[in-house]
């Protein structure tokens, strides 16, 4: 790993730990809920927005285990803590929560998220000590929670760091989790799928490779000799269908020190692919980890976060882009202001 990437990881880990312990530990007892907050005034990584038809409300979550609520995407209220994990589970007492998503499915609401127990170490690779981290699913009867554990204590192997799990029902009618197997251990991040039980309460079988970070024609980094090579990172998968019925996947990586999002399309129209990567990314530099939703006015939007570093601290802000899915490919129309 080059020195810049090593430094970037250290900065990210330090920032997350500072935010977690200063906000997560102390503020969880006394969270200050704010009202009438503009979207661009919220600090949130990996924003995911559920447009809930039953309540006619938008629910936004992401990294941190909180939810924000809005009626119009313009004015937001929150944050609300919505998760109740089992302290006796592998997650421990206060797990970090990354990249949470909300999915309505068969009358219930499911919380797909990455949980990290920093007190448990599973491996050391290339000098990096790897925490116990995995994608997992919680459930609730209401979009605002509380989201609680289900039957299975684990969904993915305990000896592998996995993250950014998302949800998809494939053409076989079966539910799947699509997730990243983290590059910190395999040194070439992958995106994989695993079948879920019909009620999403656990997983079935083993994960299957969909594609690798090195398959990307647009991501880049420098190797130890200073040569350009594909970036190692796979981040934030999200599945969608175009108007023509084509299956696509958003995912994020890096171009040197710039965070950016690309897209791949499945030739078979199923998760099994093969996945063909678009040659160029679809967002401006330093925007990524996107998802797509439809507003109550039937407008198709993509939620992403912007990314910058100030004095060694990451600043990430939710943003919306209008997109066009009516044709054969996703087309980013431009920034959307609620």
Coordinates of C-alpha atoms in Angstrom, one line a residue:
X1 CA 0.0 0.0 0.0
X2 CA 1.4 3.4 -0.8
X3 CA 2.0 5.9 1.9
X4 CA -0.8 8.2 0.9
X5 CA -3.4 5.4 1.1
X6 CA -2.0 4.3 4.5
X7 CA -2.3 7.9 5.8
X8 CA -5.8 8.2 4.4
X9 CA -6.9 5.0 6.2
X10 CA -5.4 6.3 9.5
X11 CA -7.1 9.7 9.1
X12 CA -10.4 8.0 8.4
X13 CA -10.1 5.6 11.3
X14 CA -9.1 8.3 13.7
X15 CA -12.0 10.6 12.5
X16 CA -14.6 7.8 12.9
X17 CA -13.3 6.9 16.4
X18 CA -13.3 10.5 17.5
X19 CA -16.9 11.1 16.2
X20 CA -18.0 7.7 17.6
X21 CA -16.8 8.2 21.1
X22 CA -17.5 11.9 21.3
X23 CA -21.0 11.6 19.8
X24 CA -22.0 8.0 20.0
X25 CA -21.0 7.3 23.6
X26 CA -21.9 10.6 25.3
X27 CA -24.7 11.8 23.0
X28 CA -26.6 8.6 22.8
X29 CA -28.0 9.2 26.3
X30 CA -29.1 12.8 25.4
X31 CA -29.5 13.3 21.7
X32 CA -30.5 16.8 20.6
X33 CA -33.2 16.6 18.0
X34 CA -33.2 19.5 15.6
X35 CA -35.9 20.7 13.3
X36 CA -36.2 22.6 10.0
X37 CA -32.6 21.7 9.0
X38 CA -31.7 22.1 5.3
X39 CA -30.2 19.0 3.7
X40 CA -26.9 20.7 3.0
X41 CA -26.5 21.6 6.7
X42 CA -26.5 17.9 7.8
X43 CA -23.2 16.1 8.2
X44 CA -23.7 12.5 7.2
X45 CA -21.8 9.8 5.3
X46 CA -23.4 7.4 3.0
X47 CA -26.9 9.0 2.9
X48 CA -29.7 6.6 2.1
X49 CA -33.3 7.9 1.6
X50 CA -36.4 5.8 1.9
X51 CA -39.6 7.4 0.4
X52 CA -42.2 5.7 2.6
X53 CA -45.6 5.7 0.9
X54 CA -47.5 4.7 4.1
X55 CA -46.4 7.8 6.1
X56 CA -45.8 10.0 3.1
X57 CA -42.4 10.8 4.6
X58 CA -38.8 10.6 3.7
X59 CA -36.4 8.8 6.1
X60 CA -32.7 9.3 5.7
X61 CA -30.1 7.2 7.4
X62 CA -26.4 6.5 6.7
X63 CA -23.3 6.1 8.9
X64 CA -23.9 6.6 12.7
X65 CA -27.1 4.6 13.4
X66 CA -29.4 7.6 13.3
X67 CA -32.4 8.6 11.2
X68 CA -33.6 12.0 9.8
X69 CA -37.2 12.6 8.8
X70 CA -38.7 15.0 6.2
X71 CA -41.9 15.6 4.3
X72 CA -40.4 17.5 1.4
X73 CA -36.6 16.7 1.2
X74 CA -36.0 20.3 2.0
X75 CA -36.5 20.6 5.7
X76 CA -35.3 17.8 7.9
X77 CA -35.8 16.7 11.6
X78 CA -33.4 14.6 13.6
X79 CA -31.3 12.8 14.4
X80 CA -33.2 9.9 16.0
X81 CA -31.4 6.8 17.3
X82 CA -33.3 3.8 15.9
X83 CA -31.1 0.7 16.5
X84 CA -31.1 -1.7 19.4
X85 CA -28.4 -4.3 19.0
X86 CA -27.6 -7.2 21.3
X87 CA -24.6 -6.4 23.5
X88 CA -24.0 -10.1 24.0
X89 CA -23.6 -10.6 20.2
X90 CA -20.4 -10.4 18.2
X91 CA -21.1 -6.6 17.8
X92 CA -20.4 -5.9 21.4
X93 CA -21.8 -3.1 23.5
X94 CA -21.5 -0.1 21.2
X95 CA -20.7 -1.1 17.7
X96 CA -19.8 1.4 15.0
X97 CA -22.6 1.6 12.5
X98 CA -21.7 2.4 8.9
X99 CA -23.6 2.9 5.6
X100 CA -27.1 2.0 6.9
X101 CA -29.9 1.5 4.5
X102 CA -33.7 1.2 5.0
X103 CA -35.8 -1.2 2.8
X104 CA -39.5 -1.9 2.9
X105 CA -40.3 -5.5 2.2
X106 CA -43.4 -7.6 2.7
X107 CA -44.9 -5.3 5.3
X108 CA -41.8 -4.8 7.4
X109 CA -38.8 -2.5 7.4
X110 CA -35.3 -3.7 7.2
X111 CA -32.1 -2.0 8.3
X112 CA -29.1 -3.2 6.3
X113 CA -25.9 -1.8 7.9
X114 CA -22.2 -2.5 8.6
X115 CA -21.4 -3.1 12.3
X116 CA -17.9 -2.9 13.6
X117 CA -16.6 -4.2 17.0
X118 CA -13.3 -2.5 17.6
X119 CA -12.6 -4.7 20.6
X120 CA -12.3 -7.8 18.4
X121 CA -9.4 -8.2 15.9
X122 CA -9.7 -10.8 13.2
X123 CA -6.6 -10.4 11.1
X124 CA -3.5 -8.3 10.3
X125 CA -2.6 -7.8 6.7
X126 CA 0.2 -5.6 5.3
X127 CA 0.5 -4.0 8.7
X128 CA -3.2 -3.2 9.0
X129 CA -5.0 -4.6 12.1
X130 CA -8.5 -5.5 11.0
X131 CA -11.5 -5.2 13.3
X132 CA -14.4 -7.6 13.4
X133 CA -16.8 -6.0 10.9
X134 CA -19.7 -7.3 8.9
X135 CA -22.9 -6.4 7.1
X136 CA -26.0 -7.4 9.1
X137 CA -29.8 -6.9 9.0
X138 CA -32.2 -5.6 11.7
X139 CA -36.0 -5.4 11.4
X140 CA -38.9 -3.1 12.5
X141 CA -42.6 -2.7 12.0
X142 CA -42.2 1.0 11.5
X143 CA -39.8 3.0 9.3
X144 CA -38.6 5.0 12.3
X145 CA -37.8 1.8 14.3
X146 CA -36.7 0.6 16.7
X147 CA -34.7 -1.9 14.5
X148 CA -34.0 -5.1 16.3
X149 CA -31.9 -8.3 15.6
X150 CA -33.6 -11.3 14.0
X151 CA -32.9 -15.0 14.3
X152 CA -29.4 -15.5 12.9
X153 CA -26.5 -14.0 14.9
X154 CA -24.3 -13.7 11.8
X155 CA -25.0 -13.3 8.1
X156 CA -21.4 -13.4 6.8
X157 CA -18.2 -15.2 7.8
X158 CA -16.7 -14.0 11.1
X159 CA -13.1 -14.1 9.7
X160 CA -13.8 -11.8 6.8
X161 CA -14.4 -8.0 7.0
X162 CA -17.5 -7.2 5.0
X163 CA -19.3 -3.9 4.6
X164 CA -22.0 -1.8 2.8
X165 CA -24.6 -4.6 2.4
X166 CA -27.6 -3.7 0.2
X167 CA -30.8 -5.5 -0.8
X168 CA -32.0 -6.9 -4.0
X169 CA -34.7 -9.4 -5.2
X170 CA -33.3 -11.1 -8.3
X171 CA -35.2 -12.5 -11.3
X172 CA -35.4 -15.9 -9.5
X173 CA -37.6 -14.2 -6.9
X174 CA -35.1 -14.8 -4.1
X175 CA -33.8 -12.0 -1.8
X176 CA -30.1 -11.3 -1.7
X177 CA -27.6 -9.2 0.2
X178 CA -25.0 -7.6 -2.1
X179 CA -22.0 -6.5 -0.2
X180 CA -18.3 -5.6 -0.3
X181 CA -15.5 -8.0 0.9
X182 CA -13.0 -5.4 2.1
X183 CA -9.8 -4.8 0.3
X184 CA -7.9 -4.5 3.7
X185 CA -7.8 -8.3 3.9
X186 CA -8.0 -9.5 0.3
X187 CA -6.0 -6.5 -1.2
X188 CA -8.4 -6.4 -4.1
X189 CA -11.8 -5.5 -2.9
X190 CA -14.8 -7.4 -4.3
X191 CA -18.5 -7.1 -4.6
X192 CA -20.4 -10.3 -3.8
X193 CA -23.9 -11.7 -3.2
X194 CA -25.4 -14.0 -0.7
X195 CA -28.9 -15.4 -0.7
X196 CA -31.1 -14.4 2.3
X197 CA -33.9 -16.4 4.0
X198 CA -37.4 -15.5 2.8
X199 CA -38.0 -13.3 5.8
X200 CA -34.4 -11.9 5.6
X201 CA -33.7 -13.3 9.1
X202 CA -30.4 -14.9 8.0
X203 CA -28.3 -16.0 5.1
X204 CA -28.3 -19.2 3.1
X205 CA -25.2 -20.8 1.7
X206 CA -22.0 -18.9 0.9
X207 CA -21.1 -15.6 -0.8
X208 CA -20.5 -15.5 -4.6
X209 CA -18.1 -13.2 -6.4
X210 CA -19.7 -10.6 -8.7
X211 CA -16.7 -8.5 -9.6
X212 CA -13.4 -7.2 -8.3
X213 CA -12.1 -3.7 -7.7
X214 CA -9.4 -4.3 -10.4
X215 CA -12.1 -4.8 -13.0
X216 CA -12.7 -1.0 -13.0
X217 CA -11.4 0.9 -16.0
X218 CA -11.7 4.3 -14.3
X219 CA -10.3 3.9 -10.7
X220 CA -6.6 4.4 -10.1
X221 CA -3.9 4.6 -7.5
X222 CA -0.1 4.4 -7.4
X223 CA 1.6 1.1 -6.5
X224 CA 4.8 1.0 -4.5
X225 CA 6.9 1.7 -7.6
X226 CA 4.8 4.7 -8.6
X227 CA 2.9 3.0 -11.4
X228 CA -0.8 3.5 -12.1
X229 CA -2.9 0.5 -11.1
X230 CA -6.6 0.0 -10.5
X231 CA -7.7 1.1 -7.0
X232 CA -8.2 -1.6 -4.4
X233 CA -11.4 -0.2 -2.9
X234 CA -15.0 -1.4 -3.6
X235 CA -17.6 0.7 -1.7
X236 CA -21.3 1.3 -1.6
X237 CA -23.0 -1.0 -4.0
X238 CA -26.6 -0.2 -5.0
X239 CA -28.8 -2.0 -7.5
X240 CA -31.3 -0.5 -10.0
X241 CA -33.2 -1.2 -13.2
X242 CA -33.3 1.1 -16.2
X243 CA -36.5 1.8 -18.1
X244 CA -35.5 -0.8 -20.6
X245 CA -35.2 -3.4 -17.8
X246 CA -31.4 -3.5 -17.7
X247 CA -29.9 -4.3 -14.3
X248 CA -27.3 -1.8 -13.1
X249 CA -25.1 -1.3 -10.0
X250 CA -23.7 1.9 -8.5
X251 CA -20.5 1.5 -6.7
X252 CA -17.7 3.8 -5.5
X253 CA -13.9 3.8 -5.4
X254 CA -11.1 6.3 -5.8
X255 CA -9.1 8.1 -8.5
X256 CA -5.9 8.7 -6.5
X257 CA -7.2 10.8 -3.6
X258 CA -10.6 11.6 -5.2
X259 CA -13.7 9.7 -4.1
X260 CA -15.9 9.0 -7.1
X261 CA -18.8 6.7 -8.2
X262 CA -19.0 4.5 -11.2
X263 CA -21.7 2.1 -12.6
X264 CA -21.7 -1.4 -14.0
X265 CA -24.4 -3.3 -15.9
X266 CA -25.2 -7.0 -15.9
X267 CA -25.2 -8.6 -19.3
X268 CA -27.6 -11.4 -18.1
X269 CA -29.9 -9.0 -16.3
X270 CA -29.3 -10.9 -13.0
X271 CA -26.9 -10.6 -10.2
X272 CA -24.7 -13.3 -11.7
X273 CA -23.7 -11.0 -14.5
X274 CA -21.2 -10.9 -16.1
X275 CA -20.8 -7.3 -15.0
X276 CA -19.5 -4.8 -17.6
X277 CA -18.0 -1.7 -16.1
X278 CA -18.7 1.7 -17.7
X279 CA -15.4 3.4 -18.8
X280 CA -15.9 6.7 -16.9
X281 CA -17.4 7.5 -13.5
X282 CA -20.8 9.1 -13.4
X283 CA -20.4 11.7 -10.5
X284 CA -18.1 14.7 -10.2
X285 CA -14.9 14.0 -8.2
X286 CA -15.4 13.8 -4.5
X287 CA -19.0 12.6 -4.7
X288 CA -20.0 9.0 -4.1
X289 CA -21.7 6.2 -2.2
X290 CA -24.9 6.7 -4.1
X291 CA -28.4 5.3 -4.1
X292 CA -31.5 6.0 -6.2
X293 CA -35.1 6.7 -5.1
X294 CA -38.3 8.0 -6.5
X295 CA -40.0 11.1 -4.9
X296 CA -43.7 11.4 -4.1
X297 CA -43.8 13.6 -7.2
X298 CA -42.4 10.8 -9.3
X299 CA -39.0 12.3 -9.8
X300 CA -36.0 10.0 -9.9
X301 CA -33.1 11.2 -7.6
X302 CA -29.7 9.9 -6.6
X303 CA -28.5 10.6 -3.1
X304 CA -24.7 10.8 -2.6
X305 CA -22.4 12.5 -0.1
X306 CA -19.7 15.0 -1.0
X307 CA -16.3 14.4 0.5
X308 CA -13.5 16.7 1.6
X309 CA -10.8 16.7 4.3
X310 CA -10.2 19.6 6.6
X311 CA -7.3 19.5 9.1
X312 CA -7.3 15.7 9.0
X313 CA -11.0 15.4 9.5
X314 CA -13.5 14.2 6.8
X315 CA -16.4 16.4 6.1
X316 CA -19.3 14.6 4.3
X317 CA -22.6 16.2 3.3
X318 CA -25.6 14.7 1.6
X319 CA -26.4 15.9 -1.9
X320 CA -29.1 15.1 -4.4
X321 CA -28.7 14.6 -8.2
X322 CA -31.6 14.3 -10.7
X323 CA -31.1 11.2 -12.8
X324 CA -32.9 9.8 -15.9
X325 CA -33.5 6.0 -16.0
X326 CA -36.0 6.0 -18.8
X327 CA -33.6 4.6 -21.4
X328 CA -30.9 1.9 -21.5
X329 CA -28.5 3.6 -19.1
X330 CA -28.5 5.8 -16.1
X331 CA -28.0 9.4 -17.0
X332 CA -27.1 12.0 -14.4
X333 CA -29.1 15.2 -15.3
X334 CA -27.5 17.4 -12.7
X335 CA -27.7 18.7 -9.1
X336 CA -31.1 18.8 -7.6
X337 CA -32.1 21.4 -5.0
X338 CA -35.2 20.6 -3.0

